[in-house]
Coordinates of C-alpha atoms in Angstrom, one line a residue:
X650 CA 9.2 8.4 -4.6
X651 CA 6.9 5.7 -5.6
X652 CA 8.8 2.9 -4.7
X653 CA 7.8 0.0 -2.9
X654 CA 10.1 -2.8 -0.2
X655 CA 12.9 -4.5 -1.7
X656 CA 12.7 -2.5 -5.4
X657 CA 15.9 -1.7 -6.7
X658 CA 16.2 1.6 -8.2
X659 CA 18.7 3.5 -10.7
X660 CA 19.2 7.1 -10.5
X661 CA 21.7 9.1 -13.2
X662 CA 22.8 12.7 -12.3
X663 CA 24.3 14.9 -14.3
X664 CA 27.4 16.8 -13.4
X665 CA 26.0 20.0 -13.1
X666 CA 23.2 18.5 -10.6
X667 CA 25.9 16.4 -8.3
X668 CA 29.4 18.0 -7.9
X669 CA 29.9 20.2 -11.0
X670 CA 33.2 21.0 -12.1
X671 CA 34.7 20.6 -8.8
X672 CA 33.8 16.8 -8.6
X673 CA 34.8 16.1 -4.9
X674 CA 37.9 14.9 -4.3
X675 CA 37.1 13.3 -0.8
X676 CA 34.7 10.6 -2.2
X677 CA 37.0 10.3 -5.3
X678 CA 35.0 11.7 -7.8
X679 CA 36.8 13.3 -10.4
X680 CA 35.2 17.0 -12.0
X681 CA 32.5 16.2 -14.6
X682 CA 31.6 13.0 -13.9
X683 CA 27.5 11.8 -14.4
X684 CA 26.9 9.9 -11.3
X685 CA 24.7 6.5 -11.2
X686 CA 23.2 5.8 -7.4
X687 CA 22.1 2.4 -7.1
X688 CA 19.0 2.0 -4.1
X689 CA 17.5 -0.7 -2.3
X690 CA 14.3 0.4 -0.4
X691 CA 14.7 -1.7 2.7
X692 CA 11.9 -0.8 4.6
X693 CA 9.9 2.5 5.0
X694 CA 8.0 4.1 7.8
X695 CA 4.5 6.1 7.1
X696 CA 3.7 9.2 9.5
X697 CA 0.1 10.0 9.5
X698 CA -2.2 12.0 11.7
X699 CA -5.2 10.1 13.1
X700 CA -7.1 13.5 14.7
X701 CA -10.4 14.1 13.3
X702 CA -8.8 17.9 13.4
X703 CA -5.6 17.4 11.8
X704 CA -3.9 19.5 14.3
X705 CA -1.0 16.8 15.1
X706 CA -1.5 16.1 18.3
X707 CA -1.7 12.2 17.6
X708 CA 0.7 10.8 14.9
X709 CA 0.3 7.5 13.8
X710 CA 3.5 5.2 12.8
X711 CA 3.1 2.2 11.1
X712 CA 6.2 -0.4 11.6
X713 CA 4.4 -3.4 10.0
X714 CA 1.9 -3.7 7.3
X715 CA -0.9 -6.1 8.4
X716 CA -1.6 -9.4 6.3
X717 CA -5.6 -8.4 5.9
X718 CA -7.2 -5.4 4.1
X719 CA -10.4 -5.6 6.9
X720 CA -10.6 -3.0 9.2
X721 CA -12.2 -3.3 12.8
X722 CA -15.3 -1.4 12.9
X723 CA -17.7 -0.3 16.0
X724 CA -19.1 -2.7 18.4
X725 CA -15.7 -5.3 17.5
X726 CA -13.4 -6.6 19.8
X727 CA -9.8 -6.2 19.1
X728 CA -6.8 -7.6 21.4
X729 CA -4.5 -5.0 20.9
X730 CA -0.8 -4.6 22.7
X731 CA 0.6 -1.3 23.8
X732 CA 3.5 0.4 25.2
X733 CA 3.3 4.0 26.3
X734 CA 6.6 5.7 26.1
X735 CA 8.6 9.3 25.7
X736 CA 9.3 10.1 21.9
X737 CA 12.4 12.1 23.3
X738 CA 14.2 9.1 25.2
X739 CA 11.8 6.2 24.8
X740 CA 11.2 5.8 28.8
X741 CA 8.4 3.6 29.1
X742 CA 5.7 4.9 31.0
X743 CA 2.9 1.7 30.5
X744 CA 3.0 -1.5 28.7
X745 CA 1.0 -4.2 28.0
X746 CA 0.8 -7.4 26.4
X747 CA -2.5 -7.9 25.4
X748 CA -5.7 -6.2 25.9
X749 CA -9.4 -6.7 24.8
X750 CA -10.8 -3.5 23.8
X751 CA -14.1 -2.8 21.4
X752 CA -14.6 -0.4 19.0
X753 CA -16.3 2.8 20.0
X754 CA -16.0 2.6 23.5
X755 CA -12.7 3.9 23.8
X756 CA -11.6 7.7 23.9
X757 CA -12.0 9.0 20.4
X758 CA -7.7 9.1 19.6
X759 CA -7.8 5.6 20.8
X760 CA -10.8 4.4 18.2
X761 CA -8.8 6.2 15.3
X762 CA -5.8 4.5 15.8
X763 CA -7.3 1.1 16.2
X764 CA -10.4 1.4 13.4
X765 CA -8.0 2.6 10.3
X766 CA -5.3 -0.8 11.6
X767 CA -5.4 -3.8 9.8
X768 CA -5.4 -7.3 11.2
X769 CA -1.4 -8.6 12.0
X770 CA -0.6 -4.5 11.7
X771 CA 1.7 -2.9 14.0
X772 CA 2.0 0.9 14.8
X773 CA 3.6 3.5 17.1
X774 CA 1.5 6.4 17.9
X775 CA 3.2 9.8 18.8
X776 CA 1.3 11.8 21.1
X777 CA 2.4 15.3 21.5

């Protein structure tokens, strides 16, 4: 939608592209009325797949933006934290607090998730 955290943003609708005629009595909106929504874009979440095949196996979620535009690349060290849990009912399976890993010498879903991070990021990756 092109909007970015904390922008306010003003949508008008028609009548014949919200309730019409009708208007809907439950939220109190009498027939022909041109709505105006008023939206705050709190916070967003960005899905993305990190396979080199794009077949979804490993979806990457990023919950915080990091403060740095540099990217880890191959041979770095990176102390990472992790928790390894179900997408259906969030039991956690592994966790851990910190961990030195480096670049490239890490299984290949692994190095994608890490490499395209920035530094002070945060992200949830989905394994199906």
């Amino acid at each position: 939608c092109g909007m970015g955290e904390g922008e306010v943003a003003q949508f008008t609708v028609p009548p014949d592209a919200a309730f019409g005629s009708e208007g809907n009595a439950k939220l109190g909106v009498p027939p022909d009325s041109t709505l105006v929504i008023k939206v705050t874009l709190k916070k967003y979440v960005t899905f993305e797949d990190i396979t080199t095949s794009g077949d979804g196996t490993c979806i990457r979620r990023i919950e915080k933006r990091g403060h740095t535009d540099e990217h880890p690349h191959k041979g770095d060290e990176c102390v990472i934290s992790y928790k390894l849990a179900s997408l259906q009912d969030n039991t956690v399976y592994q966790q851990m607090d910190e961990r030195i890993i480096v670049v490239g010498e890490m299984p290949e879903r692994q190095r994608n998730a890490t490499r395209i991070l920035c530094g002070g990021a945060y992200a949830d990756r989905v394994i199906e």
